[in-house]
PDB file of C-alpha atoms in Angstrom:
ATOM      1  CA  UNK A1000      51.930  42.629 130.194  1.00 42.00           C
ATOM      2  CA  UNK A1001      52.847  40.348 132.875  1.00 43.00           C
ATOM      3  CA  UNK A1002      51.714  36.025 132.547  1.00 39.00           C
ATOM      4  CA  UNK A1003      48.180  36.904 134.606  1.00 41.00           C
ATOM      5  CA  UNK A1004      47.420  39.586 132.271  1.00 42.00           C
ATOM      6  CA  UNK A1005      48.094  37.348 129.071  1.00 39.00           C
ATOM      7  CA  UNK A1006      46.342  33.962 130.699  1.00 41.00           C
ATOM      8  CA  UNK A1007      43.281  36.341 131.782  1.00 55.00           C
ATOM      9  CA  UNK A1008      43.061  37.710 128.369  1.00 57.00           C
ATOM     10  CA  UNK A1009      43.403  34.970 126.242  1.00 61.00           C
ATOM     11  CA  UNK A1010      40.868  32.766 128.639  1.00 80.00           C
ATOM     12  CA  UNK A1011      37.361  31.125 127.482  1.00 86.00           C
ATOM     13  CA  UNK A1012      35.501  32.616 130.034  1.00 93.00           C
ATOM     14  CA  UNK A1013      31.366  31.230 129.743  1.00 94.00           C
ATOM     15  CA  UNK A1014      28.553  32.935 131.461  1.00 96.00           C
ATOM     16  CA  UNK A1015      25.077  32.687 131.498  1.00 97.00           C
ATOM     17  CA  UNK A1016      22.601  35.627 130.967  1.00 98.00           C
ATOM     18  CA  UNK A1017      20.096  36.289 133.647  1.00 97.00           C
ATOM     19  CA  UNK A1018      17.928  38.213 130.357  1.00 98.00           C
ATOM     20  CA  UNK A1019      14.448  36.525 129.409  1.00 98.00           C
ATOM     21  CA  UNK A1020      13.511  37.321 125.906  1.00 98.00           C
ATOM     22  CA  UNK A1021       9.973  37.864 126.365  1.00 98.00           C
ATOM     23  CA  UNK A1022      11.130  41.206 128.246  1.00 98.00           C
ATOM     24  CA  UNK A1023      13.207  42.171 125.146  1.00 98.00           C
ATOM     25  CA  UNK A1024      12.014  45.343 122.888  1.00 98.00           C
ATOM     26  CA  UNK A1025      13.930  43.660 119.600  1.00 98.00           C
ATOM     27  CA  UNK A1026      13.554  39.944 119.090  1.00 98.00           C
ATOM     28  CA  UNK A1027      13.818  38.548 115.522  1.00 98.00           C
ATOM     29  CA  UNK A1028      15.891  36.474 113.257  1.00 98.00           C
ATOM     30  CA  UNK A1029      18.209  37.333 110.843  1.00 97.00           C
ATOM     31  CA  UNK A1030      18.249  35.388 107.629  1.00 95.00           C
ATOM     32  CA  UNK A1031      21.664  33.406 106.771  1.00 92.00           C
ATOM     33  CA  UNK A1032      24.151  35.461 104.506  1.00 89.00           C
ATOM     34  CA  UNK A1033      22.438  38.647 104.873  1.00 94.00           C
ATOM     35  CA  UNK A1034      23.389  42.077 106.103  1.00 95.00           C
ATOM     36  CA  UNK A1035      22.059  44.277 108.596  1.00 97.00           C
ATOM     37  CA  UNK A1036      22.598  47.906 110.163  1.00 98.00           C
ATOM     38  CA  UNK A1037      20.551  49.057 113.297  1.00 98.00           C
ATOM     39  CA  UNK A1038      20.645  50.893 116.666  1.00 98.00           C
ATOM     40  CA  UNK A1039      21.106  50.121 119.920  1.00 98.00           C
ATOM     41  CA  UNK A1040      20.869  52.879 122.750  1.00 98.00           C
ATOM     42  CA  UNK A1041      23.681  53.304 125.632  1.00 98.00           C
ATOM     43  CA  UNK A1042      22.832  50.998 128.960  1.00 98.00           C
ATOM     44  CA  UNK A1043      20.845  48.792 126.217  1.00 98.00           C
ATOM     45  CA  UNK A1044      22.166  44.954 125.820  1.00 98.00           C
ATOM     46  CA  UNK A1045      22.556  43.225 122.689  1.00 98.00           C
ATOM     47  CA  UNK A1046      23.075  39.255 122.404  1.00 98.00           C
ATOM     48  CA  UNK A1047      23.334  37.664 118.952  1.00 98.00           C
ATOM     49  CA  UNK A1048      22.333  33.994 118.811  1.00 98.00           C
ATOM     50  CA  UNK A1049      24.325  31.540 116.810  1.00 97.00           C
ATOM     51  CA  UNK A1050      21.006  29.259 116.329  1.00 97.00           C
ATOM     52  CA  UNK A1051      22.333  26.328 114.583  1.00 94.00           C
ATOM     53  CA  UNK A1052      25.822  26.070 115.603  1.00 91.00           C
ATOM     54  CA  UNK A1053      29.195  27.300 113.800  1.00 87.00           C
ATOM     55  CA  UNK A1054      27.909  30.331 112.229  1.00 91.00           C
ATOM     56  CA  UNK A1055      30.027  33.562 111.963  1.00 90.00           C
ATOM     57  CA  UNK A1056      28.433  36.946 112.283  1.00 94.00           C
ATOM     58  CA  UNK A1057      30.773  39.376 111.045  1.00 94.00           C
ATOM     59  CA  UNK A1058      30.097  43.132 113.154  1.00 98.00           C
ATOM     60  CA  UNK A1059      31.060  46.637 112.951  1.00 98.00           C
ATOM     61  CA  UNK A1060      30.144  49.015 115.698  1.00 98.00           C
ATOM     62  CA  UNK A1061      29.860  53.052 115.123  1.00 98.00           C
ATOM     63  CA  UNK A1062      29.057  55.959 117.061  1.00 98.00           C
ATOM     64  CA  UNK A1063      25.540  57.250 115.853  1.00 98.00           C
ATOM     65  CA  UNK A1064      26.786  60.419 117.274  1.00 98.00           C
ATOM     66  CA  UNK A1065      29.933  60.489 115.145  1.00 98.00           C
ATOM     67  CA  UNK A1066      30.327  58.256 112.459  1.00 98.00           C
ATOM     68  CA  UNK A1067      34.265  58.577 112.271  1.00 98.00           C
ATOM     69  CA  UNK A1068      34.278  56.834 115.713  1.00 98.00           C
ATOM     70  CA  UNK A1069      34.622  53.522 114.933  1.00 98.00           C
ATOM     71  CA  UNK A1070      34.873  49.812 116.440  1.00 98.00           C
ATOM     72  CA  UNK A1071      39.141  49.195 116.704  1.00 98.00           C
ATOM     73  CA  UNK A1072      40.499  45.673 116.543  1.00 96.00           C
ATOM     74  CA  UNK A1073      43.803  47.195 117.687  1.00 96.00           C
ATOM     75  CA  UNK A1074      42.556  49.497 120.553  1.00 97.00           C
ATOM     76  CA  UNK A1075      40.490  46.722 121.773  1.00 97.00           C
ATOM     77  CA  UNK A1076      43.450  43.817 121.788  1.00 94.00           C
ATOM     78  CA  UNK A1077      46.105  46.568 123.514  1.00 94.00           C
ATOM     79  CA  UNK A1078      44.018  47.340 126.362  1.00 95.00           C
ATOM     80  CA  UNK A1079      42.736  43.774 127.283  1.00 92.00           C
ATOM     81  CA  UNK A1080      45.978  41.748 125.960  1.00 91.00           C
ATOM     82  CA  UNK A1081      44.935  39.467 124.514  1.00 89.00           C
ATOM     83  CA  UNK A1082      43.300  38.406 120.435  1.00 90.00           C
ATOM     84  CA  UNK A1083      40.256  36.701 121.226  1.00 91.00           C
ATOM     85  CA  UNK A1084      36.884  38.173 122.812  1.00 95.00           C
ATOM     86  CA  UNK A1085      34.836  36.558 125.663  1.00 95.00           C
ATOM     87  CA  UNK A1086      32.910  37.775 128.986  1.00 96.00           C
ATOM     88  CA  UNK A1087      34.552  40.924 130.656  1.00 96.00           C
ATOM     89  CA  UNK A1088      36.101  42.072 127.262  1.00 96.00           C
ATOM     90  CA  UNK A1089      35.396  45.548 126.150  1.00 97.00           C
ATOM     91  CA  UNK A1090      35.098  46.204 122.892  1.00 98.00           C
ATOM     92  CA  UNK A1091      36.688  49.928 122.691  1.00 98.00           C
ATOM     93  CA  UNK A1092      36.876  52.365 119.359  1.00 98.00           C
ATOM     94  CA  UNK A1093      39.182  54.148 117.535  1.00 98.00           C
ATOM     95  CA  UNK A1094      39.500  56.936 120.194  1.00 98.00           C
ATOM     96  CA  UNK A1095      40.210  53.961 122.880  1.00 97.00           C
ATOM     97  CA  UNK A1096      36.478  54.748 123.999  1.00 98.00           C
ATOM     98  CA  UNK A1097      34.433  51.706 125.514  1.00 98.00           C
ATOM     99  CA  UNK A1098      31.837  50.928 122.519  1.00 98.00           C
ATOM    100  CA  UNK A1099      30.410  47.850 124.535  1.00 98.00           C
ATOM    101  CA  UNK A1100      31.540  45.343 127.478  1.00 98.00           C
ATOM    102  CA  UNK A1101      30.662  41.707 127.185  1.00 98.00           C
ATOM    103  CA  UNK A1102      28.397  40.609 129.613  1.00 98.00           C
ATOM    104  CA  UNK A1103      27.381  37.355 129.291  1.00 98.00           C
ATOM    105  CA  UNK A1104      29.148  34.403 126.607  1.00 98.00           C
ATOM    106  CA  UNK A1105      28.218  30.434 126.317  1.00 97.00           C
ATOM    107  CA  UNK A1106      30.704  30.258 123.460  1.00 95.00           C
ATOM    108  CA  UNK A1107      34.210  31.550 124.884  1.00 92.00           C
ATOM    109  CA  UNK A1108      35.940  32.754 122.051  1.00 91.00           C
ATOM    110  CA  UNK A1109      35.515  35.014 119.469  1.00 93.00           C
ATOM    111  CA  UNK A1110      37.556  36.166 116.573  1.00 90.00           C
ATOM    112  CA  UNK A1111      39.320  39.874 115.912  1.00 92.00           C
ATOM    113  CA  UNK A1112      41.844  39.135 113.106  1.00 88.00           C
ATOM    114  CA  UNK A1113      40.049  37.010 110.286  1.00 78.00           C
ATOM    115  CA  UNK A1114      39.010  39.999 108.768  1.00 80.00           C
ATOM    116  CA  UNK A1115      35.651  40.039 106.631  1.00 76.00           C
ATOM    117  CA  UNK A1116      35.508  37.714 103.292  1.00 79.00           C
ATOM    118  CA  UNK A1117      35.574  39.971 100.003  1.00 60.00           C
ATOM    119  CA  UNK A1118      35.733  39.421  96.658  1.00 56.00           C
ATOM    120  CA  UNK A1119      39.500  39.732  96.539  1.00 58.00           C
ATOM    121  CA  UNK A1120      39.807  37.077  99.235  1.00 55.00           C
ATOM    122  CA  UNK A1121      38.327  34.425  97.844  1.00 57.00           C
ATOM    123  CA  UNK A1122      40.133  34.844  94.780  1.00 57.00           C
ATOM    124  CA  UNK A1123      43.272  34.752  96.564  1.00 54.00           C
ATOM    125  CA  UNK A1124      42.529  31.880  99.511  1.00 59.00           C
ATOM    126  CA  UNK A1125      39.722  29.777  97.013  1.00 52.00           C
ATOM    127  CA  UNK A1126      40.138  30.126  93.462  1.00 47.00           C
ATOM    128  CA  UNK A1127      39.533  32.889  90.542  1.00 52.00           C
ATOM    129  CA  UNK A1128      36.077  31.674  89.562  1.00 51.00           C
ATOM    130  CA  UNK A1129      35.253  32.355  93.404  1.00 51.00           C
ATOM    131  CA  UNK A1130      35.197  36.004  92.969  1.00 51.00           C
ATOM    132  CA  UNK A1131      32.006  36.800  92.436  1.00 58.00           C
ATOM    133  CA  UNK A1132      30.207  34.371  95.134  1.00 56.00           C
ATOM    134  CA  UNK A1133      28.556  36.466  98.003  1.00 69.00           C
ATOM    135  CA  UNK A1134      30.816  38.013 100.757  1.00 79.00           C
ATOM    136  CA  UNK A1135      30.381  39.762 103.847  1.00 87.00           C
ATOM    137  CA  UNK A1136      32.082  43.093 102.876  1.00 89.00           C
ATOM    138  CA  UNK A1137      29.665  42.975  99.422  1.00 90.00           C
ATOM    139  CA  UNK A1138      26.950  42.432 102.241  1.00 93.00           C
ATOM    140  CA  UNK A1139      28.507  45.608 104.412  1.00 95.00           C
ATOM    141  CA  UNK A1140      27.808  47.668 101.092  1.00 93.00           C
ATOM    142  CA  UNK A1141      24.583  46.384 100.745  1.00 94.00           C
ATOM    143  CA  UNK A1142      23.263  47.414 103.938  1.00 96.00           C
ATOM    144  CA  UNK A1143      25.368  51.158 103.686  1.00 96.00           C
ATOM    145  CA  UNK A1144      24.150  51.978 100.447  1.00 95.00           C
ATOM    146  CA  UNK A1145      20.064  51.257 101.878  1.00 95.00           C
ATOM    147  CA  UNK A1146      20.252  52.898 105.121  1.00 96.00           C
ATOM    148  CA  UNK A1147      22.004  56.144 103.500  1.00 95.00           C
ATOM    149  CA  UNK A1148      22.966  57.570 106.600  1.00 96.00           C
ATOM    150  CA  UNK A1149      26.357  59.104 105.931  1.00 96.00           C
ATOM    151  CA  UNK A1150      28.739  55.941 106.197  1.00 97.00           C
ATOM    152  CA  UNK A1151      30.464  54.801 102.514  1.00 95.00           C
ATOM    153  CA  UNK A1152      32.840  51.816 101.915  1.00 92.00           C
ATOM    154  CA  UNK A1153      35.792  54.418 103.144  1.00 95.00           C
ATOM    155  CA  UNK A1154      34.015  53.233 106.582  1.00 97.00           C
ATOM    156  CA  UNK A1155      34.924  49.989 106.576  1.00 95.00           C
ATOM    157  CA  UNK A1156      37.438  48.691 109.106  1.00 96.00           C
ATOM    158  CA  UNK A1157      38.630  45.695 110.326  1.00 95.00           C
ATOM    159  CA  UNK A1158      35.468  44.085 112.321  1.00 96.00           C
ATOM    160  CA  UNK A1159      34.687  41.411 114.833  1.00 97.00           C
ATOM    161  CA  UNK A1160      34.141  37.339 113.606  1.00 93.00           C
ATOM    162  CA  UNK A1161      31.550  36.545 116.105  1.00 96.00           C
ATOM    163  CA  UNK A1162      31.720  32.641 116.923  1.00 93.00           C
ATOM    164  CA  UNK A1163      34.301  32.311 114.372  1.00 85.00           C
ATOM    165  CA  UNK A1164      37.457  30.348 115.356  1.00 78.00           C
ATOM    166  CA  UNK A1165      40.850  31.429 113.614  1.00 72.00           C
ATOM    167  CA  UNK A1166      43.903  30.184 115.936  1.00 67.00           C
ATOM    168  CA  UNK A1167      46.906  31.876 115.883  1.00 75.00           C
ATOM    169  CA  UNK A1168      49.838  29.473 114.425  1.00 69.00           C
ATOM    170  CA  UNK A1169      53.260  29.113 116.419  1.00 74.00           C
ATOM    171  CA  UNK A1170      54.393  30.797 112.571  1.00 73.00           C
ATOM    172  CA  UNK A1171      52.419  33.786 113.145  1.00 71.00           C
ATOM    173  CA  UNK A1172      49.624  32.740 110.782  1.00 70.00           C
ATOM    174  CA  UNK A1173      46.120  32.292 110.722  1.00 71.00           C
ATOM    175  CA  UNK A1174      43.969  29.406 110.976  1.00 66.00           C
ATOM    176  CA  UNK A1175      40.542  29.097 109.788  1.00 65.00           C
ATOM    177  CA  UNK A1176      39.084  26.066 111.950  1.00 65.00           C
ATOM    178  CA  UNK A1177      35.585  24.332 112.762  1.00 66.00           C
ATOM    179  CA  UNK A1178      34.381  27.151 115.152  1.00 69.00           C
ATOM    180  CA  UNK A1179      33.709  26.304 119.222  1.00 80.00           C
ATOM    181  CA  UNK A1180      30.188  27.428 119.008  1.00 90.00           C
ATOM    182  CA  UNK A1181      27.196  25.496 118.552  1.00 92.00           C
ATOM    183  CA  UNK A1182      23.347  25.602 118.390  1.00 96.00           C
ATOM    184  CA  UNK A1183      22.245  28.263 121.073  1.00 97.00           C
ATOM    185  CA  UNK A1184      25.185  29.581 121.985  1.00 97.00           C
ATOM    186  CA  UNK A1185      25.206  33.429 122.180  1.00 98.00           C
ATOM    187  CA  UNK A1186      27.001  36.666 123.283  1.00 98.00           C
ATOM    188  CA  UNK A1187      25.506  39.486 125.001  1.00 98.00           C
ATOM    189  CA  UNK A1188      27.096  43.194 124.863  1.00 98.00           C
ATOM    190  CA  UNK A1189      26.032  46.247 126.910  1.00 98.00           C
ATOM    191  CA  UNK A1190      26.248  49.205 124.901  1.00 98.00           C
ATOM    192  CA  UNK A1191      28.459  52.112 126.635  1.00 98.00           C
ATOM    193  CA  UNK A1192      27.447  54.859 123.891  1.00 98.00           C
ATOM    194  CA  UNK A1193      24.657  54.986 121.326  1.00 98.00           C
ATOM    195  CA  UNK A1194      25.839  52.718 118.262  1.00 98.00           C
ATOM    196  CA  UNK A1195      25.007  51.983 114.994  1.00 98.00           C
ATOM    197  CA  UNK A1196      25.482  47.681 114.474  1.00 98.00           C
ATOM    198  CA  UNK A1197      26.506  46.917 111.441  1.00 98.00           C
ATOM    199  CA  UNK A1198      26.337  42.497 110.530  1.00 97.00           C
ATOM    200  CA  UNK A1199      26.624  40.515 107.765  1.00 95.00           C
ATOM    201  CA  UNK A1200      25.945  37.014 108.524  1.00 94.00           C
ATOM    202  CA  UNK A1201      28.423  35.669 107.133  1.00 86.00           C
ATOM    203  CA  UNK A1202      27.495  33.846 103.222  1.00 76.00           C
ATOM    204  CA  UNK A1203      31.353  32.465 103.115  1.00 70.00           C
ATOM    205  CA  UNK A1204      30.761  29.001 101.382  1.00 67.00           C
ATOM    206  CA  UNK A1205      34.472  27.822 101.281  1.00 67.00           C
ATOM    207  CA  UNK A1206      35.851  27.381 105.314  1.00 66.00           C
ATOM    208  CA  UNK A1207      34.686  25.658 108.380  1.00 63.00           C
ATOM    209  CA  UNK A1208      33.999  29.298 109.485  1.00 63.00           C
ATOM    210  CA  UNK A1209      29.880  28.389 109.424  1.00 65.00           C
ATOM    211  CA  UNK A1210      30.596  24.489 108.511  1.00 68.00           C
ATOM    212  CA  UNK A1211      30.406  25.601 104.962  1.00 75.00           C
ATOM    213  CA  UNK A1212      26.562  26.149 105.276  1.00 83.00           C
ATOM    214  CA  UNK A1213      25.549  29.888 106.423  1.00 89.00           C
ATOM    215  CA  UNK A1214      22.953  29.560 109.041  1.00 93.00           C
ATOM    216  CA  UNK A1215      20.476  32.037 110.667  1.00 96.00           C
ATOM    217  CA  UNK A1216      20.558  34.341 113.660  1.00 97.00           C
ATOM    218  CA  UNK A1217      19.075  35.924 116.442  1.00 98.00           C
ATOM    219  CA  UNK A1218      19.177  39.200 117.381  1.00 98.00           C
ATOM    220  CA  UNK A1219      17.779  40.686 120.559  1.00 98.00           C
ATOM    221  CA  UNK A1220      17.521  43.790 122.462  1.00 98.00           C
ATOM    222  CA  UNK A1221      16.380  44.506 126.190  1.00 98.00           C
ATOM    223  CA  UNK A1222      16.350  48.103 127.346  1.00 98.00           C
ATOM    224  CA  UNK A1223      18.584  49.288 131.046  1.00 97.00           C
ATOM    225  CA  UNK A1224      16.922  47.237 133.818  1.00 86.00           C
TER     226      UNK A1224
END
């Protein structure tokens, strides 16, 4: 990887959609610190509104058409360079397959390494009577065990922090800082095979992640042009 690659990569790159969402087929919000699984078609486009500003929405992308195909954090970093996600990134499985390409992006930078909060985590980063608060992969359960369509905890993988901002220390550690999003700001994906989306807006109480106040989203659809 040679310094154009890396500064490319690692860029906040902002575009605007050309999309109206009176044209969309799936407009509606999404309550804070709940979960959600639902399609989206190949040549569809997907953009997930942060509403109020410095919310994370936590994602996992499958192939409806095999379910052991999976969103990869590590498939999609090697091939575009770089940690973060903005506009032009492609978001790539477990077979290095494009899942979606990022389109358009008024908040830059988006997170693949913060992981999802669980009930272990917030024992270990909070305290021990934290445990038992909500958490996104308790949500990711949730929303498994009601659509009962083959996938089971065992599917769970490392997902995306949408507008969540966790910088990478000069120590190798991570950073869980006031995110670079605010109110309106959204991310729009093409799909490049039929998926299943799988968020859980994220209910994390203790870090800037959401300014320690889950918010709601938007989530909207448009069919191929």
């Amino acid at each position: 990887m040679n310094a154009t690659t890396e500064s490319t990569a690692t860029d906040i790159r902002i575009q605007e959609s050309a999309l109206d969402p009176a044209n969309a087929v799936l407009n509606q919000r999404h309550p804070a610190g709940e979960p959600i699984l639902f399609a989206v078609n190949k040549g569809q486009t997907l953009r997930i509104v942060d509403l109020e500003g410095n919310q994370a929405a936590d994602v996992i992308f499958y192939n409806r058409d095999d379910l052991a195909e999976h969103y990869s954090a590590t498939d999609t970093m090697l091939h575009q360079g770089g940690i973060y996600l903005t506009t032009g990134s492609v978001i790539r499985s477990n077979e290095a397959r494009p899942m979606l390409t990022i389109v358009a992006d008024t908040c830059g930078r988006h997170d693949t390494l913060g992981g999802a909060c669980a009930a272990e985590s917030n024992t270990v980063r909070y305290a021990l009577q934290k445990k038992f608060m909500h958490s996104c992969r308790d949500n990711y359960l949730i929303a498994l065990q009601r659509a009962d369509i083959g996938l089971t905890k065992r599917d769970l993988v490392p997902n995306i922090n949408f507008f969540m901002n966790v910088p990478v220390t000069g120590e190798g550690g991570l950073k869980f800082d006031d995110g670079v999003s605010g109110p309106g700001k959204y991310v729009e994906m093409r799909a490049e095979m039929d998926l299943w989306v799988l968020i859980s807006n994220c209910p994390q109480l203790n870090n800037p992640c959401n300014a320690y106040n889950p918010t709601p989203i938007q989530l909207i659809v448009w069919d191929p042009a």
